[in-house]
Amino acid sequence: TPFRVLNAPRKLAAGSKRTLLVEFQSSVERRFVEVLNLSADDCALSIGLVGQGVTSELEIKYSTVEQRFLHAGDILCGDSRVEPITVTNKSEFPFSFNLGRRSEPFDPCEKGESGLVEFNFVPKAGRIQPGETLEIKCSFQADRPSLDYK
């Protein structure tokens, strides 16, 4: 179930009040309908819960012809190149991002063999409102000869 009561009390004293926090978290784009049942010794209450799972939709454009990847071209060791990435939020809700850490398959802010950061993004994190476009500058600094930068 994508619904979860965050602060479910076990028992309440007669006449007392408690605010229940219900979280909805879905990774699927569809409608969910569930019932939250609350009970006491002498009564029961059923509350209908409805949530709509949505997915984000982004349009990403690179300055190069290769549209699936950012291609920085040939760069001499020690040199760098900055390429813009244009991101448009096509969703109906804000989109938050963080380009600073990524566990698989690599960390884009990982230091190379020379200790220099190979890929850097400005801004590294932010929020794009619905319909807005943001330009992210990606700089690549080659620290060694290689065809394996990804």
mmCIF file with all atom_site columns, C-alpha atoms in Angstrom:
data_model
loop_
_atom_site.group_PDB
_atom_site.id
_atom_site.type_symbol
_atom_site.label_atom_id
_atom_site.label_alt_id
_atom_site.label_comp_id
_atom_site.label_asym_id
_atom_site.label_entity_id
_atom_site.label_seq_id
_atom_site.pdbx_PDB_ins_code
_atom_site.Cartn_x
_atom_site.Cartn_y
_atom_site.Cartn_z
_atom_site.occupancy
_atom_site.B_iso_or_equiv
_atom_site.pdbx_formal_charge
_atom_site.auth_seq_id
_atom_site.auth_comp_id
_atom_site.auth_asym_id
_atom_site.auth_atom_id
_atom_site.pdbx_PDB_model_num
ATOM 1   C CA . THR A 1 1   ? 0.000   0.000  0.000   1.00 0.00 ? 1   THR A CA 1
ATOM 2   C CA . PRO A 1 2   ? 1.315   3.489  -0.768  1.00 0.00 ? 2   PRO A CA 1
ATOM 3   C CA . PHE A 1 3   ? -0.453  4.885  2.326   1.00 0.00 ? 3   PHE A CA 1
ATOM 4   C CA . ARG A 1 4   ? 1.246   4.833  5.708   1.00 0.00 ? 4   ARG A CA 1
ATOM 5   C CA . VAL A 1 5   ? 0.243   6.285  9.076   1.00 0.00 ? 5   VAL A CA 1
ATOM 6   C CA . LEU A 1 6   ? 3.412   7.939  10.378  1.00 0.00 ? 6   LEU A CA 1
ATOM 7   C CA . ASN A 1 7   ? 2.387   8.430  13.988  1.00 0.00 ? 7   ASN A CA 1
ATOM 8   C CA . ALA A 1 8   ? -0.114  5.664  14.725  1.00 0.00 ? 8   ALA A CA 1
ATOM 9   C CA . PRO A 1 9   ? -1.099  5.665  18.400  1.00 0.00 ? 9   PRO A CA 1
ATOM 10  C CA . ARG A 1 10  ? -1.717  2.347  20.119  1.00 0.00 ? 10  ARG A CA 1
ATOM 11  C CA . LYS A 1 11  ? -4.288  3.678  22.594  1.00 0.00 ? 11  LYS A CA 1
ATOM 12  C CA . LEU A 1 12  ? -5.797  7.039  23.389  1.00 0.00 ? 12  LEU A CA 1
ATOM 13  C CA . ALA A 1 13  ? -7.413  8.032  26.650  1.00 0.00 ? 13  ALA A CA 1
ATOM 14  C CA . ALA A 1 14  ? -11.155 8.711  26.459  1.00 0.00 ? 14  ALA A CA 1
ATOM 15  C CA . GLY A 1 15  ? -11.854 12.301 25.368  1.00 0.00 ? 15  GLY A CA 1
ATOM 16  C CA . SER A 1 16  ? -8.297  12.928 24.132  1.00 0.00 ? 16  SER A CA 1
ATOM 17  C CA . LYS A 1 17  ? -7.397  14.152 20.643  1.00 0.00 ? 17  LYS A CA 1
ATOM 18  C CA . ARG A 1 18  ? -4.625  13.118 18.290  1.00 0.00 ? 18  ARG A CA 1
ATOM 19  C CA . THR A 1 19  ? -3.715  14.256 14.796  1.00 0.00 ? 19  THR A CA 1
ATOM 20  C CA . LEU A 1 20  ? -2.779  11.375 12.498  1.00 0.00 ? 20  LEU A CA 1
ATOM 21  C CA . LEU A 1 21  ? -0.202  11.958 9.798   1.00 0.00 ? 21  LEU A CA 1
ATOM 22  C CA . VAL A 1 22  ? -0.884  9.886  6.683   1.00 0.00 ? 22  VAL A CA 1
ATOM 23  C CA . GLU A 1 23  ? 1.840   9.670  4.041   1.00 0.00 ? 23  GLU A CA 1
ATOM 24  C CA . PHE A 1 24  ? 1.177   8.777  0.403   1.00 0.00 ? 24  PHE A CA 1
ATOM 25  C CA . GLN A 1 25  ? 4.160   7.619  -1.620  1.00 0.00 ? 25  GLN A CA 1
ATOM 26  C CA . SER A 1 26  ? 3.790   5.894  -4.976  1.00 0.00 ? 26  SER A CA 1
ATOM 27  C CA . SER A 1 27  ? 6.273   4.858  -7.628  1.00 0.00 ? 27  SER A CA 1
ATOM 28  C CA . VAL A 1 28  ? 3.465   3.952  -10.039 1.00 0.00 ? 28  VAL A CA 1
ATOM 29  C CA . GLU A 1 29  ? 1.368   6.321  -12.134 1.00 0.00 ? 29  GLU A CA 1
ATOM 30  C CA . ARG A 1 30  ? -2.156  5.311  -11.140 1.00 0.00 ? 30  ARG A CA 1
ATOM 31  C CA . ARG A 1 31  ? -4.986  6.027  -8.702  1.00 0.00 ? 31  ARG A CA 1
ATOM 32  C CA . PHE A 1 32  ? -5.059  4.296  -5.304  1.00 0.00 ? 32  PHE A CA 1
ATOM 33  C CA . VAL A 1 33  ? -8.166  3.936  -3.109  1.00 0.00 ? 33  VAL A CA 1
ATOM 34  C CA . GLU A 1 34  ? -7.892  2.456  0.379   1.00 0.00 ? 34  GLU A CA 1
ATOM 35  C CA . VAL A 1 35  ? -9.693  2.563  3.708   1.00 0.00 ? 35  VAL A CA 1
ATOM 36  C CA . LEU A 1 36  ? -8.139  3.563  7.023   1.00 0.00 ? 36  LEU A CA 1
ATOM 37  C CA . ASN A 1 37  ? -9.934  1.782  9.856   1.00 0.00 ? 37  ASN A CA 1
ATOM 38  C CA . LEU A 1 38  ? -9.863  3.235  13.360  1.00 0.00 ? 38  LEU A CA 1
ATOM 39  C CA . SER A 1 39  ? -11.448 1.352  16.206  1.00 0.00 ? 39  SER A CA 1
ATOM 40  C CA . ALA A 1 40  ? -12.273 1.778  19.869  1.00 0.00 ? 40  ALA A CA 1
ATOM 41  C CA . ASP A 1 41  ? -13.892 -0.455 22.440  1.00 0.00 ? 41  ASP A CA 1
ATOM 42  C CA . ASP A 1 42  ? -17.382 0.735  21.572  1.00 0.00 ? 42  ASP A CA 1
ATOM 43  C CA . CYS A 1 43  ? -17.129 2.132  18.009  1.00 0.00 ? 43  CYS A CA 1
ATOM 44  C CA . ALA A 1 44  ? -15.288 1.994  14.693  1.00 0.00 ? 44  ALA A CA 1
ATOM 45  C CA . LEU A 1 45  ? -14.560 4.611  12.048  1.00 0.00 ? 45  LEU A CA 1
ATOM 46  C CA . SER A 1 46  ? -13.606 4.022  8.409   1.00 0.00 ? 46  SER A CA 1
ATOM 47  C CA . ILE A 1 47  ? -11.947 6.836  6.464   1.00 0.00 ? 47  ILE A CA 1
ATOM 48  C CA . GLY A 1 48  ? -11.558 6.673  2.692   1.00 0.00 ? 48  GLY A CA 1
ATOM 49  C CA . LEU A 1 49  ? -8.105  7.511  1.330   1.00 0.00 ? 49  LEU A CA 1
ATOM 50  C CA . VAL A 1 50  ? -7.482  8.408  -2.298  1.00 0.00 ? 50  VAL A CA 1
ATOM 51  C CA . GLY A 1 51  ? -4.108  9.140  -3.872  1.00 0.00 ? 51  GLY A CA 1
ATOM 52  C CA . GLN A 1 52  ? -2.913  9.665  -7.426  1.00 0.00 ? 52  GLN A CA 1
ATOM 53  C CA . GLY A 1 53  ? 0.571   8.459  -8.309  1.00 0.00 ? 53  GLY A CA 1
ATOM 54  C CA . VAL A 1 54  ? 2.311   10.635 -10.892 1.00 0.00 ? 54  VAL A CA 1
ATOM 55  C CA . THR A 1 55  ? 5.624   10.508 -12.710 1.00 0.00 ? 55  THR A CA 1
ATOM 56  C CA . SER A 1 56  ? 7.869   13.360 -13.669 1.00 0.00 ? 56  SER A CA 1
ATOM 57  C CA . GLU A 1 57  ? 8.409   14.251 -17.307 1.00 0.00 ? 57  GLU A CA 1
ATOM 58  C CA . LEU A 1 58  ? 11.566  16.076 -18.296 1.00 0.00 ? 58  LEU A CA 1
ATOM 59  C CA . GLU A 1 59  ? 12.836  17.213 -21.667 1.00 0.00 ? 59  GLU A CA 1
ATOM 60  C CA . ILE A 1 60  ? 16.639  17.196 -21.815 1.00 0.00 ? 60  ILE A CA 1
ATOM 61  C CA . LYS A 1 61  ? 18.557  18.824 -24.661 1.00 0.00 ? 61  LYS A CA 1
ATOM 62  C CA . TYR A 1 62  ? 22.293  18.842 -25.229 1.00 0.00 ? 62  TYR A CA 1
ATOM 63  C CA . SER A 1 63  ? 24.256  21.292 -27.345 1.00 0.00 ? 63  SER A CA 1
ATOM 64  C CA . THR A 1 64  ? 25.720  18.484 -29.448 1.00 0.00 ? 64  THR A CA 1
ATOM 65  C CA . VAL A 1 65  ? 24.111  16.435 -32.182 1.00 0.00 ? 65  VAL A CA 1
ATOM 66  C CA . GLU A 1 66  ? 24.347  13.243 -30.072 1.00 0.00 ? 66  GLU A CA 1
ATOM 67  C CA . GLN A 1 67  ? 21.024  13.525 -28.261 1.00 0.00 ? 67  GLN A CA 1
ATOM 68  C CA . ARG A 1 68  ? 21.267  10.547 -25.885 1.00 0.00 ? 68  ARG A CA 1
ATOM 69  C CA . PHE A 1 69  ? 24.530  11.593 -24.239 1.00 0.00 ? 69  PHE A CA 1
ATOM 70  C CA . LEU A 1 70  ? 26.480  14.724 -23.480 1.00 0.00 ? 70  LEU A CA 1
ATOM 71  C CA . HIS A 1 71  ? 29.494  14.577 -25.783 1.00 0.00 ? 71  HIS A CA 1
ATOM 72  C CA . ALA A 1 72  ? 32.366  16.861 -24.805 1.00 0.00 ? 72  ALA A CA 1
ATOM 73  C CA . GLY A 1 73  ? 34.590  15.860 -27.724 1.00 0.00 ? 73  GLY A CA 1
ATOM 74  C CA . ASP A 1 74  ? 38.371  15.443 -27.590 1.00 0.00 ? 74  ASP A CA 1
ATOM 75  C CA . ILE A 1 75  ? 40.036  17.257 -24.698 1.00 0.00 ? 75  ILE A CA 1
ATOM 76  C CA . LEU A 1 76  ? 43.726  17.418 -23.838 1.00 0.00 ? 76  LEU A CA 1
ATOM 77  C CA . CYS A 1 77  ? 44.831  16.335 -20.362 1.00 0.00 ? 77  CYS A CA 1
ATOM 78  C CA . GLY A 1 78  ? 44.495  19.276 -18.001 1.00 0.00 ? 78  GLY A CA 1
ATOM 79  C CA . ASP A 1 79  ? 42.072  21.109 -20.295 1.00 0.00 ? 79  ASP A CA 1
ATOM 80  C CA . SER A 1 80  ? 38.365  21.394 -19.696 1.00 0.00 ? 80  SER A CA 1
ATOM 81  C CA . ARG A 1 81  ? 35.206  22.038 -21.648 1.00 0.00 ? 81  ARG A CA 1
ATOM 82  C CA . VAL A 1 82  ? 31.836  23.350 -20.508 1.00 0.00 ? 82  VAL A CA 1
ATOM 83  C CA . GLU A 1 83  ? 28.698  22.087 -22.227 1.00 0.00 ? 83  GLU A CA 1
ATOM 84  C CA . PRO A 1 84  ? 25.157  23.283 -21.471 1.00 0.00 ? 84  PRO A CA 1
ATOM 85  C CA . ILE A 1 85  ? 22.342  20.864 -20.701 1.00 0.00 ? 85  ILE A CA 1
ATOM 86  C CA . THR A 1 86  ? 18.855  22.356 -21.040 1.00 0.00 ? 86  THR A CA 1
ATOM 87  C CA . VAL A 1 87  ? 16.216  20.727 -18.823 1.00 0.00 ? 87  VAL A CA 1
ATOM 88  C CA . THR A 1 88  ? 12.513  21.559 -19.172 1.00 0.00 ? 88  THR A CA 1
ATOM 89  C CA . ASN A 1 89  ? 10.032  20.339 -16.578 1.00 0.00 ? 89  ASN A CA 1
ATOM 90  C CA . LYS A 1 90  ? 7.006   19.077 -18.539 1.00 0.00 ? 90  LYS A CA 1
ATOM 91  C CA . SER A 1 91  ? 5.330   17.799 -15.337 1.00 0.00 ? 91  SER A CA 1
ATOM 92  C CA . GLU A 1 92  ? 2.468   19.455 -13.491 1.00 0.00 ? 92  GLU A CA 1
ATOM 93  C CA . PHE A 1 93  ? 4.514   19.682 -10.278 1.00 0.00 ? 93  PHE A CA 1
ATOM 94  C CA . PRO A 1 94  ? 7.978   20.958 -9.275  1.00 0.00 ? 94  PRO A CA 1
ATOM 95  C CA . PHE A 1 95  ? 10.965  18.696 -9.934  1.00 0.00 ? 95  PHE A CA 1
ATOM 96  C CA . SER A 1 96  ? 13.835  18.634 -7.430  1.00 0.00 ? 96  SER A CA 1
ATOM 97  C CA . PHE A 1 97  ? 17.254  17.390 -8.509  1.00 0.00 ? 97  PHE A CA 1
ATOM 98  C CA . ASN A 1 98  ? 20.689  16.761 -7.037  1.00 0.00 ? 98  ASN A CA 1
ATOM 99  C CA . LEU A 1 99  ? 23.589  15.985 -9.350  1.00 0.00 ? 99  LEU A CA 1
ATOM 100 C CA . GLY A 1 100 ? 26.168  15.808 -6.575  1.00 0.00 ? 100 GLY A CA 1
ATOM 101 C CA . ARG A 1 101 ? 25.983  12.094 -5.722  1.00 0.00 ? 101 ARG A CA 1
ATOM 102 C CA . ARG A 1 102 ? 25.039  8.987  -7.642  1.00 0.00 ? 102 ARG A CA 1
ATOM 103 C CA . SER A 1 103 ? 25.694  5.482  -6.452  1.00 0.00 ? 103 SER A CA 1
ATOM 104 C CA . GLU A 1 104 ? 25.464  3.492  -9.683  1.00 0.00 ? 104 GLU A CA 1
ATOM 105 C CA . PRO A 1 105 ? 27.227  3.131  -12.040 1.00 0.00 ? 105 PRO A CA 1
ATOM 106 C CA . PHE A 1 106 ? 29.539  6.024  -11.110 1.00 0.00 ? 106 PHE A CA 1
ATOM 107 C CA . ASP A 1 107 ? 29.773  9.137  -9.002  1.00 0.00 ? 107 ASP A CA 1
ATOM 108 C CA . PRO A 1 108 ? 29.874  12.177 -11.367 1.00 0.00 ? 108 PRO A CA 1
ATOM 109 C CA . CYS A 1 109 ? 31.707  14.216 -8.743  1.00 0.00 ? 109 CYS A CA 1
ATOM 110 C CA . GLU A 1 110 ? 34.244  11.470 -8.162  1.00 0.00 ? 110 GLU A CA 1
ATOM 111 C CA . LYS A 1 111 ? 37.872  12.531 -8.332  1.00 0.00 ? 111 LYS A CA 1
ATOM 112 C CA . GLY A 1 112 ? 40.001  11.139 -11.126 1.00 0.00 ? 112 GLY A CA 1
ATOM 113 C CA . GLU A 1 113 ? 43.486  9.661  -10.930 1.00 0.00 ? 113 GLU A CA 1
ATOM 114 C CA . SER A 1 114 ? 45.053  13.125 -10.519 1.00 0.00 ? 114 SER A CA 1
ATOM 115 C CA . GLY A 1 115 ? 42.678  14.120 -7.711  1.00 0.00 ? 115 GLY A CA 1
ATOM 116 C CA . LEU A 1 116 ? 40.720  16.531 -9.928  1.00 0.00 ? 116 LEU A CA 1
ATOM 117 C CA . VAL A 1 117 ? 36.946  16.312 -10.236 1.00 0.00 ? 117 VAL A CA 1
ATOM 118 C CA . GLU A 1 118 ? 36.293  15.100 -13.774 1.00 0.00 ? 118 GLU A CA 1
ATOM 119 C CA . PHE A 1 119 ? 32.652  16.154 -14.083 1.00 0.00 ? 119 PHE A CA 1
ATOM 120 C CA . ASN A 1 120 ? 31.165  19.197 -12.385 1.00 0.00 ? 120 ASN A CA 1
ATOM 121 C CA . PHE A 1 121 ? 27.636  20.610 -12.637 1.00 0.00 ? 121 PHE A CA 1
ATOM 122 C CA . VAL A 1 122 ? 26.379  24.153 -11.994 1.00 0.00 ? 122 VAL A CA 1
ATOM 123 C CA . PRO A 1 123 ? 23.935  24.215 -10.382 1.00 0.00 ? 123 PRO A CA 1
ATOM 124 C CA . LYS A 1 124 ? 24.443  20.857 -8.668  1.00 0.00 ? 124 LYS A CA 1
ATOM 125 C CA . ALA A 1 125 ? 20.990  20.902 -7.086  1.00 0.00 ? 125 ALA A CA 1
ATOM 126 C CA . GLY A 1 126 ? 17.772  22.835 -7.397  1.00 0.00 ? 126 GLY A CA 1
ATOM 127 C CA . ARG A 1 127 ? 14.092  22.825 -8.147  1.00 0.00 ? 127 ARG A CA 1
ATOM 128 C CA . ILE A 1 128 ? 12.466  23.358 -11.544 1.00 0.00 ? 128 ILE A CA 1
ATOM 129 C CA . GLN A 1 129 ? 8.875   24.603 -11.463 1.00 0.00 ? 129 GLN A CA 1
ATOM 130 C CA . PRO A 1 130 ? 6.265   23.201 -13.885 1.00 0.00 ? 130 PRO A CA 1
ATOM 131 C CA . GLY A 1 131 ? 6.852   24.495 -17.417 1.00 0.00 ? 131 GLY A CA 1
ATOM 132 C CA . GLU A 1 132 ? 10.181  26.120 -16.507 1.00 0.00 ? 132 GLU A CA 1
ATOM 133 C CA . THR A 1 133 ? 13.502  25.524 -18.236 1.00 0.00 ? 133 THR A CA 1
ATOM 134 C CA . LEU A 1 134 ? 16.886  25.470 -16.534 1.00 0.00 ? 134 LEU A CA 1
ATOM 135 C CA . GLU A 1 135 ? 20.318  25.448 -18.120 1.00 0.00 ? 135 GLU A CA 1
ATOM 136 C CA . ILE A 1 136 ? 22.821  23.282 -16.267 1.00 0.00 ? 136 ILE A CA 1
ATOM 137 C CA . LYS A 1 137 ? 26.465  23.758 -17.141 1.00 0.00 ? 137 LYS A CA 1
ATOM 138 C CA . CYS A 1 138 ? 28.468  20.543 -17.187 1.00 0.00 ? 138 CYS A CA 1
ATOM 139 C CA . SER A 1 139 ? 32.221  20.942 -17.147 1.00 0.00 ? 139 SER A CA 1
ATOM 140 C CA . PHE A 1 140 ? 34.511  18.058 -17.977 1.00 0.00 ? 140 PHE A CA 1
ATOM 141 C CA . GLN A 1 141 ? 38.202  18.124 -17.097 1.00 0.00 ? 141 GLN A CA 1
ATOM 142 C CA . ALA A 1 142 ? 40.368  15.360 -18.524 1.00 0.00 ? 142 ALA A CA 1
ATOM 143 C CA . ASP A 1 143 ? 43.008  14.207 -16.054 1.00 0.00 ? 143 ASP A CA 1
ATOM 144 C CA . ARG A 1 144 ? 44.411  11.377 -18.212 1.00 0.00 ? 144 ARG A CA 1
ATOM 145 C CA . PRO A 1 145 ? 44.254  10.082 -21.785 1.00 0.00 ? 145 PRO A CA 1
ATOM 146 C CA . SER A 1 146 ? 41.299  7.722  -21.997 1.00 0.00 ? 146 SER A CA 1
ATOM 147 C CA . LEU A 1 147 ? 38.305  6.732  -24.090 1.00 0.00 ? 147 LEU A CA 1
ATOM 148 C CA . ASP A 1 148 ? 36.509  5.414  -21.000 1.00 0.00 ? 148 ASP A CA 1
ATOM 149 C CA . TYR A 1 149 ? 35.098  8.574  -19.419 1.00 0.00 ? 149 TYR A CA 1
ATOM 150 C CA . LYS A 1 150 ? 31.371  7.969  -18.888 1.00 0.00 ? 150 LYS A CA 1
#
